[in-house]
Coordinates of C-alpha atoms in Angstrom, one line a residue:
M193 CA 106.2 127.5 122.0
N194 CA 107.6 124.0 122.8
D195 CA 107.0 122.2 126.1
K196 CA 110.5 123.0 127.4
D197 CA 110.0 126.7 126.8
Q198 CA 106.6 126.6 128.4
K199 CA 107.9 125.0 131.5
Q200 CA 110.8 127.5 131.6
L201 CA 108.4 130.4 131.4
G202 CA 106.5 129.0 134.3
K203 CA 109.7 128.5 136.3
T204 CA 110.9 132.0 135.5
L205 CA 107.7 133.6 136.7
W206 CA 107.7 131.4 139.8
A207 CA 111.3 132.6 140.6
I208 CA 110.1 136.2 140.2
A209 CA 107.2 135.5 142.6
D210 CA 109.5 133.8 145.1
Q211 CA 111.9 136.7 145.0
L212 CA 109.5 139.6 145.2
R213 CA 106.8 138.5 147.6
G214 CA 109.2 139.1 150.6
A215 CA 107.2 138.7 153.8
M216 CA 103.9 138.6 152.0
N217 CA 101.9 135.4 152.4
A218 CA 102.1 133.2 149.3
D219 CA 98.3 133.1 148.9
D220 CA 98.1 136.9 148.9
F221 CA 101.0 137.3 146.5
R222 CA 99.4 134.7 144.2
D223 CA 96.4 137.0 143.6
Y224 CA 98.6 139.9 142.5
M225 CA 100.9 137.8 140.3
L226 CA 98.1 135.9 138.5
S227 CA 96.0 139.1 138.0
F228 CA 98.9 140.8 136.3
L229 CA 99.5 137.8 134.1
F230 CA 95.8 137.9 133.3
L231 CA 96.0 141.6 132.3
R232 CA 99.0 140.8 130.2
Y233 CA 97.0 138.1 128.3
L234 CA 93.9 140.3 127.8
S235 CA 96.1 143.1 126.4
W236 CA 98.0 140.8 124.1
N237 CA 94.9 139.2 122.7
Y238 CA 93.1 142.5 122.3
E239 CA 96.0 144.2 120.5
E240 CA 96.3 141.2 118.2
A241 CA 92.6 141.4 117.3
A242 CA 93.0 145.2 116.8
K243 CA 95.8 144.7 114.4
K244 CA 93.6 142.5 112.2
E245 CA 90.7 144.9 112.5
L246 CA 92.6 148.0 111.6
G247 CA 95.0 146.5 109.1
A248 CA 97.3 149.0 107.5
D249 CA 95.8 151.8 109.8
Y250 CA 97.3 150.1 112.8
P251 CA 100.2 152.4 113.9
D252 CA 103.8 151.0 113.6
P253 CA 105.1 150.4 117.1
N254 CA 108.7 151.2 116.0
A255 CA 107.6 154.7 114.9
I256 CA 106.0 155.7 118.1
G257 CA 109.1 156.0 120.3
N258 CA 109.4 155.0 123.9
G259 CA 107.3 157.7 125.6
G260 CA 104.9 155.1 127.0
R261 CA 102.4 155.4 124.1
T262 CA 100.9 152.2 122.7
P263 CA 99.9 151.8 119.0
L264 CA 96.2 151.8 120.1
S265 CA 96.7 155.0 122.2
V266 CA 98.1 156.7 119.1
W267 CA 95.2 155.5 116.9
Y268 CA 92.6 156.5 119.5
A269 CA 94.1 160.1 119.6
D270 CA 94.1 160.4 115.8
N271 CA 90.7 158.8 115.2
A272 CA 88.4 159.9 118.1
A273 CA 85.3 159.9 115.9
D274 CA 85.9 156.3 114.8
V275 CA 86.5 154.9 118.3
P276 CA 82.8 154.0 119.1
A277 CA 82.4 152.0 115.8
F278 CA 85.8 150.3 116.4
E279 CA 85.0 149.3 119.9
Q280 CA 81.6 147.9 118.7
Q281 CA 83.5 145.7 116.2
M282 CA 85.9 144.6 118.9
R283 CA 83.1 143.5 121.2
R284 CA 81.7 141.4 118.4
K285 CA 85.0 139.8 117.4
A286 CA 87.2 139.8 120.5
H287 CA 84.2 139.8 122.9
Y288 CA 85.7 142.6 125.0
V289 CA 87.3 146.1 124.9
I290 CA 90.2 147.6 126.9
Q291 CA 90.9 151.3 126.6
P292 CA 94.6 152.1 125.7
Q293 CA 95.6 153.6 129.1
Y294 CA 94.8 150.2 130.8
L295 CA 96.7 148.0 128.4
W296 CA 99.7 146.1 129.7
G297 CA 102.2 148.0 127.6
H298 CA 101.2 151.3 129.2
I299 CA 101.1 149.8 132.7
V300 CA 104.6 148.4 132.2
H301 CA 105.8 151.9 131.0
L302 CA 104.5 153.4 134.2
A303 CA 106.2 150.7 136.3
K304 CA 109.6 151.1 134.5
T305 CA 109.5 154.9 134.9
Q306 CA 108.3 154.5 138.5
N307 CA 105.4 156.8 137.7
D308 CA 103.3 157.8 140.7
A309 CA 100.2 157.2 138.7
L310 CA 100.7 153.5 138.4
L311 CA 98.6 152.4 141.4
D312 CA 95.7 154.7 140.5
T313 CA 95.8 153.6 136.9
L314 CA 95.7 149.9 137.9
Q315 CA 92.7 150.5 140.2
Q316 CA 90.8 152.3 137.4
G317 CA 91.8 149.6 134.9
F318 CA 90.7 146.7 137.1
K319 CA 87.3 148.5 137.7
Y320 CA 86.9 149.2 133.9
I321 CA 87.6 145.5 133.0
E322 CA 85.1 144.3 135.7
E323 CA 82.3 146.7 134.7
E324 CA 82.7 147.7 131.1
S325 CA 85.1 145.5 129.1
F326 CA 82.8 142.5 128.7
Q327 CA 79.2 142.4 127.6
S328 CA 78.4 139.8 130.3
H329 CA 80.2 141.9 133.0
F330 CA 82.6 140.3 135.4
Q331 CA 81.7 142.0 138.6
G332 CA 84.2 141.4 141.4
L333 CA 86.8 139.8 139.1
F334 CA 89.6 141.6 141.0
S335 CA 87.8 141.8 144.3
E336 CA 90.6 139.9 146.1
I337 CA 93.3 142.3 144.8
N338 CA 93.7 144.9 147.4
L339 CA 95.9 147.6 145.9
A340 CA 95.5 149.6 149.1
S341 CA 96.8 146.8 151.3
D342 CA 99.4 147.5 154.0
K343 CA 101.1 144.3 152.8
L344 CA 102.3 146.3 149.7
G345 CA 103.4 149.2 151.9
R346 CA 102.0 151.5 154.5
K347 CA 102.1 154.7 152.3
Y348 CA 100.8 155.2 148.8
A349 CA 104.3 155.8 147.6
D350 CA 105.5 152.6 149.1
R351 CA 102.7 150.6 147.6
N352 CA 103.2 152.2 144.2
A353 CA 107.0 151.4 144.3
K354 CA 106.3 147.8 145.2
L355 CA 103.9 147.4 142.3
C356 CA 106.4 149.1 140.0
A357 CA 109.0 146.5 141.0
I358 CA 106.7 143.5 140.6
I359 CA 105.4 144.5 137.2
T360 CA 108.8 145.5 135.9
E361 CA 110.2 142.1 136.8
I362 CA 107.2 140.2 135.3
A363 CA 107.6 142.2 132.1
K364 CA 111.3 141.4 132.0
G365 CA 110.7 137.7 132.8
I366 CA 108.3 137.1 129.9
A367 CA 110.1 139.3 127.4
D368 CA 112.1 136.4 126.0
F369 CA 109.2 134.1 125.6
S370 CA 106.3 133.8 123.2
T371 CA 103.3 134.8 125.2
D372 CA 100.4 133.6 123.1
V373 CA 97.3 132.1 124.7
D374 CA 98.7 128.6 125.1
A375 CA 102.0 129.8 126.6
L376 CA 100.5 132.2 129.1
G377 CA 97.7 129.8 129.9
D378 CA 100.2 127.0 130.7
A379 CA 102.3 129.4 132.7
Y380 CA 99.2 130.4 134.7
E381 CA 98.4 126.7 135.4
Y382 CA 102.0 126.1 136.4
L383 CA 102.0 129.0 138.9
I384 CA 98.6 127.8 140.4
G385 CA 100.2 124.5 141.0
Q386 CA 103.4 126.0 142.5
F387 CA 101.3 128.2 144.8
A388 CA 99.2 125.2 145.7
A389 CA 102.3 123.2 146.6
G390 CA 103.3 126.0 149.0
S391 CA 100.0 126.5 150.7
G392 CA 99.5 123.0 152.1
K393 CA 95.9 122.1 153.1
K394 CA 94.5 125.3 151.5
A395 CA 95.5 124.0 148.1
G396 CA 92.6 121.5 148.1
E397 CA 90.3 124.5 147.8
F398 CA 91.4 125.4 144.3
Y399 CA 93.6 122.9 142.6
T400 CA 93.3 119.3 141.3
P401 CA 96.7 117.9 140.5
Q402 CA 97.2 117.6 136.8
Q403 CA 97.8 113.8 136.8
I404 CA 94.4 113.1 138.5
S405 CA 92.7 115.7 136.3
N406 CA 94.0 113.8 133.3
I407 CA 92.4 110.6 134.4
L408 CA 88.9 112.2 135.0
S409 CA 89.1 114.1 131.8
A410 CA 90.1 111.1 129.7
I411 CA 87.2 109.0 131.2
V412 CA 84.4 111.6 130.5
T413 CA 85.6 112.3 127.0
L414 CA 85.3 108.7 126.0
D415 CA 82.0 107.5 124.5
S416 CA 79.8 107.4 127.6
Q417 CA 77.9 104.2 126.8
E418 CA 80.6 102.4 124.8
P419 CA 84.0 103.6 126.1
K420 CA 85.8 101.0 124.0
A421 CA 84.6 102.9 120.9
G422 CA 87.1 105.6 121.9
P423 CA 86.8 109.4 122.3
R424 CA 83.4 111.0 121.6
R425 CA 83.1 113.5 118.8
S426 CA 81.3 116.2 120.7
L427 CA 80.6 117.0 124.3
P428 CA 77.7 119.6 124.3
S429 CA 78.1 120.4 128.0
V430 CA 80.3 119.7 131.0
F431 CA 79.7 120.7 134.7
D432 CA 82.0 120.8 137.7
F433 CA 80.1 121.8 140.9
A434 CA 83.2 122.4 142.9
C435 CA 85.4 123.8 140.2
G436 CA 88.1 125.5 142.1
S437 CA 90.4 127.4 139.7
G438 CA 88.7 125.6 136.7
S439 CA 91.7 123.5 135.8
L440 CA 89.7 120.3 135.6
L441 CA 87.1 121.8 133.3
L442 CA 89.9 123.2 131.1
N443 CA 91.5 119.8 131.0
V444 CA 88.3 118.3 129.7
R445 CA 88.2 121.0 127.0
H446 CA 91.8 120.3 126.1
Q447 CA 91.2 116.5 125.9
M448 CA 88.2 117.0 123.6
K449 CA 90.1 119.3 121.2
A450 CA 93.2 117.2 121.2
A451 CA 91.1 114.2 120.1
G452 CA 89.6 116.3 117.3
G453 CA 86.3 116.7 118.9
S454 CA 84.2 119.7 119.8
I455 CA 83.0 121.0 123.2
G456 CA 79.9 123.1 123.9
R457 CA 79.2 125.2 127.0
I458 CA 81.3 124.8 130.2
Y459 CA 79.6 125.2 133.6
G460 CA 81.2 125.6 137.0
M461 CA 80.3 126.4 140.5
E462 CA 82.6 127.6 143.3
K463 CA 81.9 128.7 146.9
N464 CA 85.3 130.4 147.7
I465 CA 85.3 133.9 146.3
T466 CA 89.1 134.0 145.6
T467 CA 89.0 130.7 143.8
Y468 CA 85.9 131.7 141.9
N469 CA 87.7 134.7 140.5
L470 CA 90.7 132.5 139.7
A471 CA 88.4 130.2 137.7
R472 CA 87.0 133.1 135.6
M473 CA 90.4 134.5 134.8
N474 CA 91.7 131.0 134.0
M475 CA 88.9 130.4 131.5
L476 CA 89.5 133.7 129.7
L477 CA 93.2 133.3 129.8
H478 CA 92.9 129.9 128.0
G479 CA 91.0 131.5 125.2
V480 CA 87.5 130.4 126.4
K481 CA 85.2 133.2 125.3
D482 CA 82.8 134.7 127.9
T483 CA 79.9 133.3 125.9
E484 CA 81.3 129.8 126.1
F485 CA 81.4 129.3 129.9
E486 CA 79.4 130.2 133.0
I487 CA 81.0 130.0 136.5
Y488 CA 78.7 130.7 139.4
H489 CA 79.7 131.9 142.9
G490 CA 77.7 129.9 145.4
D491 CA 77.2 126.9 147.7
T492 CA 76.7 123.6 145.9
L493 CA 75.3 121.8 149.0
T494 CA 72.5 124.4 149.5
N495 CA 72.0 124.5 145.7
D496 CA 71.7 128.2 145.6
W497 CA 72.2 128.6 141.9
D498 CA 68.8 129.6 140.5
F499 CA 69.8 128.1 137.1
L500 CA 69.8 124.6 138.7
R501 CA 66.7 125.1 140.8
E502 CA 64.3 124.8 137.9
N503 CA 61.1 123.1 139.1
N504 CA 59.8 122.1 135.7
P505 CA 61.3 118.7 134.9
A506 CA 61.2 119.5 131.2
K507 CA 63.4 122.5 131.7
K508 CA 65.7 121.1 134.4
P509 CA 69.4 121.6 133.3
Q510 CA 71.3 118.3 132.7
F511 CA 74.8 117.8 131.5
D512 CA 76.5 115.3 129.3
A513 CA 79.5 115.0 131.6
V514 CA 80.0 115.9 135.3
V515 CA 83.5 116.0 136.9
A516 CA 84.3 117.0 140.4
N517 CA 87.0 117.1 143.2
P518 CA 84.9 118.2 146.1
P519 CA 86.2 118.8 149.7
F520 CA 86.8 115.5 151.4
S521 CA 84.5 114.5 154.3
Y522 CA 83.3 118.1 154.6
R523 CA 81.1 118.7 157.7
W524 CA 77.8 120.3 156.9
E525 CA 74.4 121.1 158.3
P526 CA 71.7 119.5 156.1
G527 CA 68.6 120.3 158.1
E528 CA 65.3 118.5 158.0
A529 CA 64.2 120.1 154.8
M530 CA 67.0 118.3 152.9
A531 CA 65.0 115.1 153.0
D532 CA 62.6 116.6 150.5
D533 CA 65.3 118.0 148.3
M534 CA 64.9 116.5 144.8
R535 CA 68.7 115.7 144.7
F536 CA 68.5 113.5 147.8
K537 CA 64.8 112.4 148.0
N538 CA 65.4 109.0 146.3
H539 CA 68.7 108.1 148.0
G540 CA 68.8 109.7 151.4
V541 CA 70.7 112.6 153.0
A542 CA 74.4 112.3 153.7
P543 CA 75.4 112.5 157.4
K544 CA 76.6 115.8 159.0
S545 CA 80.0 114.3 159.5
A546 CA 80.7 113.9 155.8
A547 CA 79.1 115.5 152.8
D548 CA 80.8 113.2 150.3
F549 CA 77.6 111.6 149.2
A550 CA 75.7 114.9 149.1
F551 CA 78.2 116.1 146.5
L552 CA 77.9 112.9 144.6
L553 CA 74.1 112.9 144.5
H554 CA 74.1 116.6 143.5
G555 CA 76.2 115.8 140.4
L556 CA 74.2 112.6 139.6
H557 CA 70.9 114.5 139.8
Y558 CA 72.0 116.9 137.0
L559 CA 73.6 114.2 134.8
K560 CA 71.9 113.3 131.5
D561 CA 70.5 109.7 131.2
D562 CA 73.3 108.9 128.7
G563 CA 76.0 111.0 130.4
V564 CA 79.0 110.0 132.5
M565 CA 80.2 111.4 135.8
A566 CA 83.7 111.0 137.4
I567 CA 84.2 112.2 141.0
I568 CA 87.2 112.0 143.4
L569 CA 86.3 111.0 146.9
P570 CA 87.9 109.5 150.0
H571 CA 87.9 105.8 150.4
G572 CA 85.4 106.0 153.3
V573 CA 82.5 106.3 150.9
L574 CA 83.2 102.7 149.8
F575 CA 82.7 101.1 153.2
R576 CA 81.3 103.5 155.9
G577 CA 78.1 102.4 157.5
G578 CA 74.9 104.2 158.6
K579 CA 73.3 106.6 156.2
E580 CA 76.2 106.3 153.8
A581 CA 75.7 102.5 153.6
A582 CA 72.0 103.1 152.7
I583 CA 72.9 105.6 150.0
R584 CA 75.6 103.3 148.6
T585 CA 73.2 100.4 148.5
K586 CA 70.6 102.3 146.7
L587 CA 73.1 103.5 144.1
L588 CA 74.3 100.0 143.5
K589 CA 70.8 98.5 143.3
D590 CA 69.8 101.2 140.8
G591 CA 72.9 100.3 138.7
H592 CA 74.5 103.7 138.8
I593 CA 78.0 102.8 140.0
D594 CA 80.0 101.7 136.9
T595 CA 83.7 101.7 138.0
V596 CA 85.7 102.1 141.3
I597 CA 89.3 103.2 140.8
G598 CA 91.7 103.1 143.8
L599 CA 94.6 105.6 143.6
P600 CA 97.9 105.7 145.5
P601 CA 98.3 107.7 148.7
N602 CA 99.9 111.2 148.9
L603 CA 98.9 112.5 145.5
F604 CA 97.3 115.7 146.8
Y605 CA 98.9 118.8 148.3
S606 CA 96.1 118.9 150.9
T607 CA 96.1 115.4 152.2
G608 CA 98.2 112.2 152.2
I609 CA 95.2 109.8 152.3
P610 CA 94.5 107.6 149.4
V611 CA 91.5 108.5 147.3
C612 CA 89.3 106.8 144.8
I613 CA 87.5 107.8 141.6
L614 CA 83.9 106.7 141.2
V615 CA 82.5 106.6 137.7
L616 CA 78.7 106.8 137.6
K617 CA 76.1 106.5 134.9
K618 CA 72.3 106.6 135.0
C619 CA 72.0 104.0 132.3
K620 CA 75.1 101.8 132.3
K621 CA 75.2 98.7 130.2
P622 CA 77.4 96.2 132.2
D623 CA 75.6 94.4 135.0
D624 CA 78.8 94.3 137.0
V625 CA 81.1 96.8 138.7
L626 CA 84.7 97.3 137.4
F627 CA 87.3 97.6 140.2
I628 CA 90.7 99.0 139.4
N629 CA 93.3 98.8 142.2
A630 CA 96.1 101.2 141.1
A631 CA 97.2 101.9 144.7
D632 CA 100.7 100.4 144.3
H633 CA 101.4 101.9 140.9
F634 CA 103.1 105.3 141.2
T635 CA 106.5 107.1 141.3
K636 CA 107.6 108.2 144.7
G637 CA 108.3 111.9 145.0
K638 CA 109.9 114.1 147.6
R639 CA 106.7 115.9 148.6
Q640 CA 104.0 114.1 146.7
N641 CA 103.8 110.8 144.9
Q642 CA 103.3 111.0 141.1
L643 CA 101.4 109.1 138.4
N644 CA 103.4 109.1 135.2
D645 CA 101.9 108.8 131.7
A646 CA 102.2 105.0 131.7
H647 CA 100.3 104.8 135.0
I648 CA 97.5 107.1 133.7
E649 CA 97.3 105.3 130.4
R650 CA 96.9 101.9 132.1
I651 CA 94.0 103.1 134.3
V652 CA 92.2 104.8 131.4
S653 CA 92.7 101.9 129.0
T654 CA 91.6 99.4 131.6
Y655 CA 88.4 101.4 132.1
R656 CA 87.9 101.8 128.4
V657 CA 88.0 98.1 127.5
R658 CA 86.8 96.9 130.9
E659 CA 89.8 94.5 131.1
E660 CA 90.6 92.1 133.9
Q661 CA 94.2 91.9 135.0
E662 CA 95.6 89.9 137.9
R663 CA 96.1 92.0 141.1
Y664 CA 95.0 95.1 139.2
S665 CA 91.5 95.0 137.9
R666 CA 88.4 92.8 138.0
R667 CA 84.7 92.9 136.9
V668 CA 82.7 92.0 140.0
P669 CA 79.2 90.5 139.6
M670 CA 76.5 92.3 141.6
Q671 CA 75.7 89.1 143.5
E672 CA 79.2 89.1 145.0
I673 CA 78.8 92.7 146.1
I674 CA 75.4 91.8 147.6
D675 CA 77.0 89.0 149.5
N676 CA 79.5 91.5 150.9
D677 CA 76.7 93.7 152.2
F678 CA 77.3 96.3 149.4
N679 CA 80.7 97.0 150.8
L680 CA 82.9 98.4 148.0
N681 CA 86.3 98.2 149.8
I682 CA 88.6 97.7 146.8
S683 CA 90.9 95.1 148.5
R684 CA 87.9 92.8 149.0
Y685 CA 87.7 92.3 145.2
V686 CA 91.2 93.1 143.9
S687 CA 94.0 92.3 146.2
T688 CA 97.5 93.5 145.3
A689 CA 99.2 91.0 147.6
E690 CA 101.5 88.4 146.0
K691 CA 100.3 84.8 146.3
E692 CA 102.4 82.7 148.6
E693 CA 104.2 79.9 146.8
E694 CA 102.5 76.6 147.4
I695 CA 104.6 74.0 149.3
D696 CA 104.8 70.4 148.0
L697 CA 105.1 68.5 151.3
S698 CA 106.0 65.2 149.6
A699 CA 108.9 66.9 147.8
V700 CA 110.1 68.6 151.0
H701 CA 110.0 65.2 152.8
A702 CA 112.0 63.6 150.0
D703 CA 114.6 66.4 150.2
L704 CA 114.9 66.0 154.0
V705 CA 115.4 62.2 153.7
A706 CA 118.1 62.7 151.0
I707 CA 119.9 65.3 153.2
E708 CA 119.7 62.9 156.2
K709 CA 121.3 60.2 154.1
Q710 CA 124.1 62.5 153.0
I711 CA 124.8 63.5 156.7
V712 CA 125.1 59.8 157.6
E713 CA 127.5 59.1 154.8
A714 CA 129.6 62.2 155.6
K715 CA 129.8 61.1 159.2
K716 CA 131.1 57.7 158.3
R717 CA 133.9 59.1 156.1
H718 CA 134.8 61.6 158.9
N719 CA 135.0 58.9 161.5
A720 CA 137.3 56.8 159.2
F721 CA 139.7 59.7 159.1
L722 CA 139.6 60.1 162.8
A723 CA 140.3 56.3 163.3
E724 CA 143.4 56.6 161.1
L725 CA 144.6 59.5 163.3
G726 CA 144.0 57.4 166.5
L727 CA 141.2 59.7 167.6
P728 CA 137.8 58.7 169.0
P729 CA 134.9 58.8 166.5
L730 CA 132.0 61.2 166.7
P731 CA 129.0 59.9 168.5

């Protein structure tokens, strides 16, 4: 599917969502809409794998009729003894199993015929997918989809009818499009973005705008120690400790594959249960197998993921790349015990008023010595005093801050404030800090400002070759930063203001003298004319 068709599929599905949600809150309807798209993808992928597995034995869809039977339901009925062996093969090759009655084709048939069993079938299907489809089990994957909600209708029949309408329209909307993994995955991302745009501040909980995601992904997929060498060939592991819907992790995966490289295991952590479920669906919907990623539901600040709490330094998990867009200036309660936490012990604990540096230090702690980390933070981390100044000073003295990138304001759905990207490394080679001031380089939009491809490319290429450009980028020696009390306010080092034109006073004086002379000559001529007319001269 080409880019135009992919965008049109997204727009078609968004129009359906906008039309059908009625009085339902956009965030609530999002969960239904995206879950049905997810079921559509799982079914399509599973049936494609079944066709390959069964070959000539796969029933001809055209010979089945339109009684709601799917090819797999026909095969299951005719080959009951062979079903266990078939499902075992499917778990090995497709990594999951969906029984025929829960496949999208059967669900759509129930919806189009307004069958009273639709709601019950969906509930059973969602439970089956959570508990039995995948070997790794995806408990609670659909926990936010309340099919018994009064928002769908007060009575069972009303709720069933509403679901029939929604599913019928979705099926109709995607019928004219190719719905392979790339197409549906892109449509899913488009819808997440559209719902984010409509949910204001809540959007920051689950979505990083694609343009900013592209910058972070491009940075961490370059060679970590020699960025000018270009994209790395392999990225064994990547971690996002505030992963939201997983779009940033998927962008890193896409960048690696687009550059001809390979990516290993993907790790994410997310506190919000709804967003956590979105991330797991998003991974699977983009063709990431359940054995290739691990998303954990938990609190990053309290570090409650046992996998990360390994006390043996030799076994402590570390990642080749860390990316993150954590909540800005999040208030937290660190407690006295945090001073002994291994993540903060060497640098200090972030203040209660803003957990920005707590998030940063968490990511840095789990970064490999030759890895690279890119994190989005508010500008306050660059210059705020107190505990944050002490942490910033330690990071600079230890040589961990590699690059500071200032972005334009109003790029996010959740806030209009300008933000920065900090690039950190444990073993960076340059003894200076690269500052990129891209604050004035954007395209103004109606609701949010935009970074186009040229803006993004300039930022990434400037980072890659560490280039200095007037009023845009500069490599600042550590001594200058020390002289500025470790303040990293970007405008101190790279001002975007145009220089005032220097005034040549001697030239200005000569011009004034010449003008004065011209005035005297003009006055003489004018008085001569007045004399001829018998009029008194000008004084």
